[in-house]
Coordinates of C-alpha atoms and ligand atoms in Angstrom, one line a residue:
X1 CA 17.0 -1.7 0.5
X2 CA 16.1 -3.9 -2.1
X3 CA 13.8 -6.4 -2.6
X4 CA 14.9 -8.5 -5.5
X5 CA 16.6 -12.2 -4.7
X6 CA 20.0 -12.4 -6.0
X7 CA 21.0 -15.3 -8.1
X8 CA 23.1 -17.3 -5.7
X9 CA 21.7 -17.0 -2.7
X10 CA 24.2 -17.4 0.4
X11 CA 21.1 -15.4 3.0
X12 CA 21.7 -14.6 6.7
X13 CA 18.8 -14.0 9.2
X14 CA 19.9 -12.0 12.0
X15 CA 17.3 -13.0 15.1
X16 CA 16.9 -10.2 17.4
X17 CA 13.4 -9.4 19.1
X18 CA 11.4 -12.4 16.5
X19 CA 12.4 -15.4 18.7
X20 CA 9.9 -17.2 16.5
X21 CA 8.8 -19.4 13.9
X22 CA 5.5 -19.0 13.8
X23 CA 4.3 -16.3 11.7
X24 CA 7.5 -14.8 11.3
X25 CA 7.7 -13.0 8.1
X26 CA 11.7 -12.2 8.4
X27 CA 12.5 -16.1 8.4
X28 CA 9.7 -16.7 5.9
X29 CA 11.5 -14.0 3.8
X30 CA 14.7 -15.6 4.1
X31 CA 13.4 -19.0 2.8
X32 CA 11.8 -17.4 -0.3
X33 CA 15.5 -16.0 -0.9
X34 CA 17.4 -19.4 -0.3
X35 CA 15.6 -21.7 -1.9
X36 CA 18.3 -23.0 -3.6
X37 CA 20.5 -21.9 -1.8
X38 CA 22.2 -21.5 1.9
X39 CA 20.9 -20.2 4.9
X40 CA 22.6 -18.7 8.0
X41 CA 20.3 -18.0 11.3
X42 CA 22.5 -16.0 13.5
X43 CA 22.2 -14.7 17.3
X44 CA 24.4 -12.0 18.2
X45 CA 24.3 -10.9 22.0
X46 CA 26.2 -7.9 22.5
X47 CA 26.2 -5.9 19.2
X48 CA 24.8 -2.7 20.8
X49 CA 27.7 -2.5 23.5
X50 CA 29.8 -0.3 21.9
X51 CA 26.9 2.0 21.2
X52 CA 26.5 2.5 24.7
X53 CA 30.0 2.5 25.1
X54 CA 30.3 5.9 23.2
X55 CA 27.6 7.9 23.7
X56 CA 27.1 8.2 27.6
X57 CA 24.7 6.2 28.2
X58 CA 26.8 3.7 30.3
X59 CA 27.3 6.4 32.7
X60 CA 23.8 5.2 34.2
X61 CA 25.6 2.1 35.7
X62 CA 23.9 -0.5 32.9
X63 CA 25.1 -3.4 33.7
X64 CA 24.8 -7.1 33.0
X65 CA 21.4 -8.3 32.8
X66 CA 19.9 -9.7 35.7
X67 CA 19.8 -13.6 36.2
X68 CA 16.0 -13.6 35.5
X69 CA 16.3 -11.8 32.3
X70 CA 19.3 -13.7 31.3
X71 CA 17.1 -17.4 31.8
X72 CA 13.9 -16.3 30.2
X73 CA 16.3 -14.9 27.2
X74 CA 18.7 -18.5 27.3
X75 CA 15.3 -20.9 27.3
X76 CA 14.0 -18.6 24.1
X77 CA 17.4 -19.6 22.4
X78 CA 17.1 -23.3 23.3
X79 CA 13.5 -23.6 22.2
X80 CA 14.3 -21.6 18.8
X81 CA 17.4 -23.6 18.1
X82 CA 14.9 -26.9 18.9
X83 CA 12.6 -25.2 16.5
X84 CA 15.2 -25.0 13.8
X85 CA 16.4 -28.1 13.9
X86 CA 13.4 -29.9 13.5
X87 CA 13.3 -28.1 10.6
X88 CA 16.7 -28.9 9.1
X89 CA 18.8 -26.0 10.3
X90 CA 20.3 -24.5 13.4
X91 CA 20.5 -21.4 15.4
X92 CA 24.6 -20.1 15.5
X93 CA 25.7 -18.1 18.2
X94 CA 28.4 -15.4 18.4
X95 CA 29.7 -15.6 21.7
X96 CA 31.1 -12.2 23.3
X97 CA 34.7 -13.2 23.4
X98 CA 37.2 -10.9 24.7
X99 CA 40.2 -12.8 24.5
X100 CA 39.2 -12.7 20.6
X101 CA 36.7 -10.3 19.4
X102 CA 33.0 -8.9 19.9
X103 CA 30.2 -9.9 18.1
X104 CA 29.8 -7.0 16.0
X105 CA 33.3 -8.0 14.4
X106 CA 32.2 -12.0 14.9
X107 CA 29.5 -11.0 12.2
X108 CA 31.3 -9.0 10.0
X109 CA 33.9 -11.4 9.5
X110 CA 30.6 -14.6 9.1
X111 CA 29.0 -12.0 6.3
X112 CA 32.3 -11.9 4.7
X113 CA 33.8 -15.5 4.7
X114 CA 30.2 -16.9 3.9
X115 CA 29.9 -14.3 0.8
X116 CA 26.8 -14.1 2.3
X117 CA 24.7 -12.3 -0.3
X118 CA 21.6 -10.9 1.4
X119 CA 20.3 -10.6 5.2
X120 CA 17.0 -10.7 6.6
X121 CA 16.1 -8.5 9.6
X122 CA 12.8 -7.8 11.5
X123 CA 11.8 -3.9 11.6
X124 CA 12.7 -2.4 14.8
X125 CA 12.2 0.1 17.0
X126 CA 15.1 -0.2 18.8
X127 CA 17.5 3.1 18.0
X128 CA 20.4 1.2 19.1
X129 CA 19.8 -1.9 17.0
X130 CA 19.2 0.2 13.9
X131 CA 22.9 1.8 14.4
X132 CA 24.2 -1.8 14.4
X133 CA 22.2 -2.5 11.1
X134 CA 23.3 0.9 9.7
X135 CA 27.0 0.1 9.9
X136 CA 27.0 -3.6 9.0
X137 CA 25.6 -2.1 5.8
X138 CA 28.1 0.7 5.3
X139 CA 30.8 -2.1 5.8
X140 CA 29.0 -4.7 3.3
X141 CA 27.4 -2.6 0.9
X142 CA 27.3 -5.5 -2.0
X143 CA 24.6 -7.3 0.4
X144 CA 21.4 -6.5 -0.2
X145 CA 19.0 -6.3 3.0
X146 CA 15.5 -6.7 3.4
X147 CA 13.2 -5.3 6.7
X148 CA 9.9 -7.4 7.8
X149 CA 7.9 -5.8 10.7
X150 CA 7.2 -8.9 13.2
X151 CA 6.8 -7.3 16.0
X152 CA 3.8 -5.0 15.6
X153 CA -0.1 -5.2 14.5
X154 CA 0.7 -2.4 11.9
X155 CA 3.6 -2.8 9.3
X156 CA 4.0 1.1 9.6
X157 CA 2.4 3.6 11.5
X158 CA -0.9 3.8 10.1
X159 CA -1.6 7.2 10.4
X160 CA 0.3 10.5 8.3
X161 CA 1.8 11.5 11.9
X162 CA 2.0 9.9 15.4
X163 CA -0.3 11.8 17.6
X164 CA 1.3 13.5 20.9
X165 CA -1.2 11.3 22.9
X166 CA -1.9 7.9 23.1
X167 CA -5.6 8.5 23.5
X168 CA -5.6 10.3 20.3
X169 CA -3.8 7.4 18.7
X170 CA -6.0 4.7 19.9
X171 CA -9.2 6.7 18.4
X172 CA -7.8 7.2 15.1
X173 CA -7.0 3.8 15.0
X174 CA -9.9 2.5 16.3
X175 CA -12.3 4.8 13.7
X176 CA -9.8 3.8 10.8
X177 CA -8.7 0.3 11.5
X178 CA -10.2 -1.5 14.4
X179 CA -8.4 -4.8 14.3
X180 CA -10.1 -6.0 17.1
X181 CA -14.1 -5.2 15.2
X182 CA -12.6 -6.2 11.7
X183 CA -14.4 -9.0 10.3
X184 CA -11.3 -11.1 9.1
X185 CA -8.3 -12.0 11.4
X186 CA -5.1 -10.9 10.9
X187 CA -3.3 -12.9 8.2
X188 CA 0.0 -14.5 9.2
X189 CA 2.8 -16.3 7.8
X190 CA 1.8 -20.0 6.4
X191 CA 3.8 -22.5 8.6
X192 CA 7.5 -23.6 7.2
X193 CA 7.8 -26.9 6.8
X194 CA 12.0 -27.1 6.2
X195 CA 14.3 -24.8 5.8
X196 CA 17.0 -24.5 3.2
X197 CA 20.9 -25.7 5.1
X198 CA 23.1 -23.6 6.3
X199 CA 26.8 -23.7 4.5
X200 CA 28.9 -27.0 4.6
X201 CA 31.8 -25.1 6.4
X202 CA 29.5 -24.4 8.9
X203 CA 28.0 -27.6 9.6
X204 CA 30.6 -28.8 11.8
X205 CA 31.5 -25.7 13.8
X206 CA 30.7 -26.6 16.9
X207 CA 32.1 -23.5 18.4
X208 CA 28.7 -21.2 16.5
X209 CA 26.7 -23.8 17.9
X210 CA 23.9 -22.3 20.7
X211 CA 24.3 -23.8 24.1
X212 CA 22.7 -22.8 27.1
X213 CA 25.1 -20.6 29.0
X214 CA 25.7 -21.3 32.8
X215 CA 24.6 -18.7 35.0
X216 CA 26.1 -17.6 38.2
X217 CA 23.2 -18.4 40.8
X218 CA 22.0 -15.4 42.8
X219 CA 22.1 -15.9 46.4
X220 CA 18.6 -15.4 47.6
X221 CA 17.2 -14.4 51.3
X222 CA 14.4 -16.9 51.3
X223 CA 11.4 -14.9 48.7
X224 CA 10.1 -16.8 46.1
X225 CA 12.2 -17.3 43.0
X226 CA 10.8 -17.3 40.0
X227 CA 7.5 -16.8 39.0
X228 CA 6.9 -20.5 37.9
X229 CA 4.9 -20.4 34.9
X230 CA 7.4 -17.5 33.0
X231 CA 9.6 -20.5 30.9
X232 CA 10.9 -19.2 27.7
X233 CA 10.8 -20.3 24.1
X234 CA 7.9 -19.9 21.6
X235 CA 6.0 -23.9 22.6
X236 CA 5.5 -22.3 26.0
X237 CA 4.4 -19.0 25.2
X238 CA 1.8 -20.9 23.0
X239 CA 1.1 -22.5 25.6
X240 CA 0.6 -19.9 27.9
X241 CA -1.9 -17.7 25.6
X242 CA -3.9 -21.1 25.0
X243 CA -4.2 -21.5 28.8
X244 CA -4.8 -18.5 29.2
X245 CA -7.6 -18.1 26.8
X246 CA -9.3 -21.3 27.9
X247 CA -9.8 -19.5 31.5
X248 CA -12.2 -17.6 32.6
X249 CA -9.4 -14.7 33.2
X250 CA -10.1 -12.5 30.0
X251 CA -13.7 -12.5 31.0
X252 CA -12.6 -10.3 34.1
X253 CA -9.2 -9.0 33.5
X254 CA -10.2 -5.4 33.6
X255 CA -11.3 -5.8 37.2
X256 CA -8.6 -7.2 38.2
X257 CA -5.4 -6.3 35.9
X258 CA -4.3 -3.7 38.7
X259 CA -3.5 -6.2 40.7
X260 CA 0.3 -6.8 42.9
X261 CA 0.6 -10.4 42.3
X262 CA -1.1 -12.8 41.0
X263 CA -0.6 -14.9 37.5
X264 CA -4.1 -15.1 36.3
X265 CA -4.9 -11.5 37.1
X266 CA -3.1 -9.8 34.4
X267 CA -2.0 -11.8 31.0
X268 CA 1.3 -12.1 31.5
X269 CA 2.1 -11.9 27.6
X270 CA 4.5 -9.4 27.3
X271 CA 7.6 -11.2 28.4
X272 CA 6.7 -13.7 25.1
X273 CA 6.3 -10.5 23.2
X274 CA 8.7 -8.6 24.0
X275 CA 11.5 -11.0 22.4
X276 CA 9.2 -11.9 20.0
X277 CA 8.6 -15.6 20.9
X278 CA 5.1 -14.8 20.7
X279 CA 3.6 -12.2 17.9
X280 CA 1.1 -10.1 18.3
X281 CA -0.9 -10.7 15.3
X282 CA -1.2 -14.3 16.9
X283 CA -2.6 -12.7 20.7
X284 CA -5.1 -10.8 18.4
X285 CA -6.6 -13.7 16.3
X286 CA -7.0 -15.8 19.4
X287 CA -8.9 -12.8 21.4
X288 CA -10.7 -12.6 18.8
X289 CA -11.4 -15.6 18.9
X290 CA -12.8 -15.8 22.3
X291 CA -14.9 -12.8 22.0
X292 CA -16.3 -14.9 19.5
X293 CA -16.8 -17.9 21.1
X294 CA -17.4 -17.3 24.7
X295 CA -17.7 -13.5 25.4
X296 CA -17.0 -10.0 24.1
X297 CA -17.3 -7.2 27.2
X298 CA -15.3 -4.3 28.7
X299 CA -12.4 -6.9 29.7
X300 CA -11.9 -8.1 26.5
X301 CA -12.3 -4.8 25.1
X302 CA -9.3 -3.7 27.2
X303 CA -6.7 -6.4 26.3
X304 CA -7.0 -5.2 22.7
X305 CA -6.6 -1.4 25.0
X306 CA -3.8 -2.4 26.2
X307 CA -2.1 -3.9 23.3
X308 CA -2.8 -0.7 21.6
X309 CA -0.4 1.1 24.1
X310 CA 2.1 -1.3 23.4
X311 CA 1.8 -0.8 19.7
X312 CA 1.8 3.2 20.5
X313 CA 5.0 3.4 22.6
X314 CA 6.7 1.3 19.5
X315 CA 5.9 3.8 16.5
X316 CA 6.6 6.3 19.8
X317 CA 10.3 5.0 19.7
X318 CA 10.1 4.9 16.2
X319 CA 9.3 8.6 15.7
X320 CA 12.0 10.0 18.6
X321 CA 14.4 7.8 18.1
X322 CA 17.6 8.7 21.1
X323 CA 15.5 11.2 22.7
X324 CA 14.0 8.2 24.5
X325 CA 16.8 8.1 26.0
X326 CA 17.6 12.0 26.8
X327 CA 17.0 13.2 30.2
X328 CA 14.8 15.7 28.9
X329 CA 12.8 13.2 26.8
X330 CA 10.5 15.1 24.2
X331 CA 10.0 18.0 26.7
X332 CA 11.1 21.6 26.4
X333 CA 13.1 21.9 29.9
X334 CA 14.7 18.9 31.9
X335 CA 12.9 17.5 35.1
X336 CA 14.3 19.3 38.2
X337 CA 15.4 15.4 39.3
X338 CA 19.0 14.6 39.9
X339 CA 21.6 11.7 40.0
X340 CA 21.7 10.5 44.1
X341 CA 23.8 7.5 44.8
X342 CA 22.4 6.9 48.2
X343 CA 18.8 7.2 47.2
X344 CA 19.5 5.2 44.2
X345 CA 20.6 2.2 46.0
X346 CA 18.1 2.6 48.5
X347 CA 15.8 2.2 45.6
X348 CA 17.3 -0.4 44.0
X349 CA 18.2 -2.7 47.3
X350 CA 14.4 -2.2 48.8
X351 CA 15.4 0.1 51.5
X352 CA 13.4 2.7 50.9
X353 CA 10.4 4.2 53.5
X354 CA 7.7 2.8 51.9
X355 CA 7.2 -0.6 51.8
X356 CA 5.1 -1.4 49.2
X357 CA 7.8 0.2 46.9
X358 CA 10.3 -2.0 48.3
X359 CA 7.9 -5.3 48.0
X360 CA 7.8 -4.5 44.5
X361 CA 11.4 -4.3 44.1
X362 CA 12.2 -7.2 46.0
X363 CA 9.6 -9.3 43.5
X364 CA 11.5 -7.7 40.8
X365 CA 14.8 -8.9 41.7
X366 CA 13.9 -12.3 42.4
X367 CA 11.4 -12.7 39.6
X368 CA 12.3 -10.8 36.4
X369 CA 8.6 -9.6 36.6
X370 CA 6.3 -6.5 38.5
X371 CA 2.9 -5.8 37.7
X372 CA 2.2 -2.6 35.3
X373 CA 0.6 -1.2 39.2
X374 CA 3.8 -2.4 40.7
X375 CA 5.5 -0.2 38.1
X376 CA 4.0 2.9 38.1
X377 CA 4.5 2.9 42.3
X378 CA 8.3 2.4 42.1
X379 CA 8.5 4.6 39.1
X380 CA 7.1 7.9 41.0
X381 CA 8.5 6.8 44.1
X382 CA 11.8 7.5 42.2
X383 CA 10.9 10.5 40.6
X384 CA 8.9 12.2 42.8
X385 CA 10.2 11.0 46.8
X386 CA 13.4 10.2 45.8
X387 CA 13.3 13.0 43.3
X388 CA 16.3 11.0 40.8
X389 CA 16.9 11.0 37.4
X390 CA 14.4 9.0 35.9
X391 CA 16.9 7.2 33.1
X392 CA 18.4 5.3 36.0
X393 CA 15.3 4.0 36.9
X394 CA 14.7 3.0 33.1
X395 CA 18.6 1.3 32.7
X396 CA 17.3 -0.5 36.2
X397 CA 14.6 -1.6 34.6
X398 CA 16.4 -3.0 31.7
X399 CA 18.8 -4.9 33.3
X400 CA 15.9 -6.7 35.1
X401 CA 12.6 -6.9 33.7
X402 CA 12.5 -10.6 31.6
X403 CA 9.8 -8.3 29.7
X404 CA 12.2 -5.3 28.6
X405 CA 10.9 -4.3 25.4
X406 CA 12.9 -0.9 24.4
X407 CA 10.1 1.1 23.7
X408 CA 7.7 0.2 26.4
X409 CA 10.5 0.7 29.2
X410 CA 12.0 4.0 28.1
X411 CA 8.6 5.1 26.2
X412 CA 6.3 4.6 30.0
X413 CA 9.2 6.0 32.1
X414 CA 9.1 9.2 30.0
X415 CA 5.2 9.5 30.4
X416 CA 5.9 8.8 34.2
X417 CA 8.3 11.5 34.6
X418 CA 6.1 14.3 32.7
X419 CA 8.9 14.3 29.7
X420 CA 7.0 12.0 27.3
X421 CA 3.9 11.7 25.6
X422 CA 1.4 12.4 28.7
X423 CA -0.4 15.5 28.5
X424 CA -1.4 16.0 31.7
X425 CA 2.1 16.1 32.3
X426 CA 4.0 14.4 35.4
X427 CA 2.1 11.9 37.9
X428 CA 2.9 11.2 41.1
X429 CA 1.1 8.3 43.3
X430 CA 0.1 8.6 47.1
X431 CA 2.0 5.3 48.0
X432 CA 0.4 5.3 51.1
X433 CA -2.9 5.3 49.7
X434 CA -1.9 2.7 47.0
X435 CA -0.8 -0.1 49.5
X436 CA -4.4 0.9 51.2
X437 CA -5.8 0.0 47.7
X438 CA -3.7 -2.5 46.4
X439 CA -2.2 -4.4 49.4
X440 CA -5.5 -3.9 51.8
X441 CA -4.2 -6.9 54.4
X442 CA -0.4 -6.1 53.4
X443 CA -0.3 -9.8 52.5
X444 CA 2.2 -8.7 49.2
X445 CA 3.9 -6.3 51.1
X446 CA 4.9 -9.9 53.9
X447 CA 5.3 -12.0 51.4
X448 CA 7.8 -9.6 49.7
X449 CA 9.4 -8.5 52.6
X450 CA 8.7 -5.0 51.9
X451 CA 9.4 -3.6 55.8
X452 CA 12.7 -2.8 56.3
Ligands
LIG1 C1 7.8 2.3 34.3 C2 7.3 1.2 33.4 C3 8.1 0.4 32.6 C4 7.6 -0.6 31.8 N1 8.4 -1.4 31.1 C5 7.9 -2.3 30.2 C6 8.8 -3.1 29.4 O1 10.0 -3.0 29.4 N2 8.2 -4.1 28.6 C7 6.9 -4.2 28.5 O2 6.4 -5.1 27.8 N3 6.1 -3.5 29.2 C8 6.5 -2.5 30.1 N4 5.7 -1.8 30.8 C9 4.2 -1.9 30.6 C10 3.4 -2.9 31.5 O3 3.7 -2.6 32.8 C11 3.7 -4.3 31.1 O4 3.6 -4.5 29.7 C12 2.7 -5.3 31.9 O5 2.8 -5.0 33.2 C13 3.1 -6.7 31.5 O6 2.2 -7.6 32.2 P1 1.1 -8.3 31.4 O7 1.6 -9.0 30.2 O8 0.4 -9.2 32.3 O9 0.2 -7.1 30.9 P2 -1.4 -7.0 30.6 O10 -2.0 -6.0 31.6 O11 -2.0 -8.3 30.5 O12 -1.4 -6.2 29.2 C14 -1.4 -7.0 28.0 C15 -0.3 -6.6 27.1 O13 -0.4 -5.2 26.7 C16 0.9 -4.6 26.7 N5 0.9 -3.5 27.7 C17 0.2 -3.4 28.8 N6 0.4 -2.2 29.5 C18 1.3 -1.6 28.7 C19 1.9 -0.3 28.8 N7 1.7 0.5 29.9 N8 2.8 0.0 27.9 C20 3.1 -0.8 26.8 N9 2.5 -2.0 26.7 C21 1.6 -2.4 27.6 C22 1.9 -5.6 27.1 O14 2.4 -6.2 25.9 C23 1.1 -6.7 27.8 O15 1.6 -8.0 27.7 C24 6.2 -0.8 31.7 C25 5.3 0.0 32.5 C26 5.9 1.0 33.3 C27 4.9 1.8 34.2

């Protein structure tokens, strides 16, 4: 992939998980290129589907995504295409059309009439993704395209090899580069203050236009909704890790980030961060920041912990590429587990035995969210009582989760069922002990209607 700006710049930026921006080195990339030229910002929904079309992975009943997901992703959109307007641009958006054609051919055709000469993409670890990129390169090999990482603290994995355990990983990092201890913050993008237009023809094609898609309502029993403070869209993510950090809750979020349900008991980052409306070099300078400033103990210590996992299962992804998604995983032999419709939709419609997996579920449906405790119950609930195959638990979680983030998702349900990077190999949870733990007065397990 090269590097070097062509003369007459025509460049498309094709947002996928950098719903940003704010230090966003992929648009910031893009502006350097078409500074006298045009600039195309494209959405594409879709562009995987035939990938999971062909290999089997549809077999796993994915299906659309779930209303929560489908919000948190639609007020992202709005807020970037707010963003980029205030800037002099706009977001365009391929609509999946079947009565004309998908998005992957949508783009194709854009690339082509717009002669557009280069494209701008933000690294990924998403295998899927990378295929799409792959073949819109085989088919428009005059283009040249150029990769920013904006989704992780590390442009590439900072060590000769990934390590087969996360605790490995965090020390090597930590004795090598502790971005958390390092004396300067992490250096991010300088702030754009306009962006170059996007083609005439364009300007008045009010079909490529983003506008927030209707949504068929779910029909709920009467549970809460929504969790209300997960809004979309990078102004309130900022806002959210500002409130946040003005709080007394990273003083004490290792005490009580186990918790069911509660907003200020965990940070609630990662849906922000897992479509990028939020980056992680940002999270980092501001906790920081208030280790600085107000306090630097075991919680705060642990956010930066935590962050390090996410950073672990990405260059995890990275490294195995579609044996995340292999029933196997990185193992040797395949779990003993098996494919059960009735168990699965037991699972999936809270009907299980055991109500604090079914309270989970329930908050899931309703709210896009469950805490990481939440997930690790439901998780070896499925694998170990209800003894499934644990990638349609994952493809579940995908629909669902407002926070999907490829490599977390597939990367923790590997650990989960012994066939990823845990070596003490699989882990299951006494549930009832759990709720005793967890849910002593069973007031999640009410308010989630958790008893069948
Ligand atoms: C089966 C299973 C599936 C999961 N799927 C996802 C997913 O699709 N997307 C996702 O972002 N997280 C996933 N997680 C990890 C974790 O549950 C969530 O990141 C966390 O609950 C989000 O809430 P929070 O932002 O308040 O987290 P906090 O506890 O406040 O953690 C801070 C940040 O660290 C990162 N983080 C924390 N725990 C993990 C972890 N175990 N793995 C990777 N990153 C972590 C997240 O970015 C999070 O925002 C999954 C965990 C399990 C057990």
């Amino acid at each position: 992939m090269s590097n070097q700006p062509s003369a007459q710049n025509t460049t498309l930026v094709l947002f996928h998980n950098d719903l940003r921006v704010a230090d966003n080195a992929t648009l910031s990339k893009a502006v350097s290129l078409s500074s006298n030229g045009q600039l195309l910002l494209v959405y594409a929904p879709s562009l995987t589907d035939d990938l999971y079309k062909k290999d089997n992975r549809q077999a796993y009943c994915y299906d659309m995504m779930g209303h929560a997901r489908q919000r948190f992703l639609s007020e992202s959109l709005t807020a970037l295409d707010a963003s980029l307007m205030q800037l002099g641009n706009r977001l365009l958006y391929l609509q999946d059309n079947l009565a004309t054609s998908d998005t992957f051919t949508q783009l194709n055709e854009l690339i082509q009439q717009q002669h557009v000469t280069d494209i701008c993409v933000s690294q990924t670890a998403d295998y899927d993704q990378n295929q799409v990129y792959k073949r819109l390169q085989a088919q428009n090999p005059q283009v040249c395209w150029h990769v920013q990482a904006t989704a992780t603290l590390f442009d590439k994995l900072p060590l000769d090899d990934l390590p087969k355990s996360f605790t490995a990983f965090r020390k090597k990092i930590e004795s090598n580069y502790d971005l958390l201890q390092a004396k300067e913050d992490i250096v991010i993008c300088p702030t754009l203050k306009s962006l170059p237009p996007m083609p005439e023809t364009l300007q008045n094609s009010r079909e490529y236009f983003f506008a927030v898609p209707t949504f068929d309502e779910p029909i709920f029993d009467e549970l809460p909704r929504q969790l209300p403070d997960f809004k979309g869209g990078e102004p309130n993510g900022v806002e959210h890790l500002e409130a946040y950090f003005d709080s007394d809750a990273p003083s004490i979020y290792k005490t009580t980030r186990n918790a069911l349900d509660d907003w200020t008991h965990s940070t609630k980052f990662s849906a922000w961060l897992a479509n990028g409306s939020l980056s992680v070099n940002v999270v980092l300078n501001r906790l920081r920041r208030y280790e600085r400033d107000i306090v630097a103990n075991d919680s705060t210590y642990w956010i930066w912990f935590e962050l390090l996992w996410r950073e672990y299962f990405y260059w995890y992804a990275a490294a195995h590429q579609q044996k995340l998604f292999w029933f196997k995983g990185i193992a040797q032999h395949s779990p003993s587990t098996q494919f059960n419709q009735k168990r699965l939709v037991q699972w999936k419609n809270c009907t299980t035995p055991y109500p604090i997996v079914n309270a989970c579920m329930h908050q899931l449906k309703n709210t896009g969210y469950m805490s990481n405790r939440g997930r690790q119950l439901v998780a070896s609930c499925f694998i170990h009582e209800l003894g499934l195959d644990w990638r349609y638990g994952a493809t579940y979680f995908e629909q669902h989760l407002i926070d999907y983030d490829v490599a977390s998702n597939w990367g923790n349900w590997q650990y989960l069922a012994g066939v990823g990077a845990d070596p003490r190999g699989c882990r299951q949870f006494n549930l009832n002990k759990q709720a005793q733990q967890y849910d002593p007065n069973g007031g999640f397990i009410r308010k989630w209607q958790g008893e069948v």
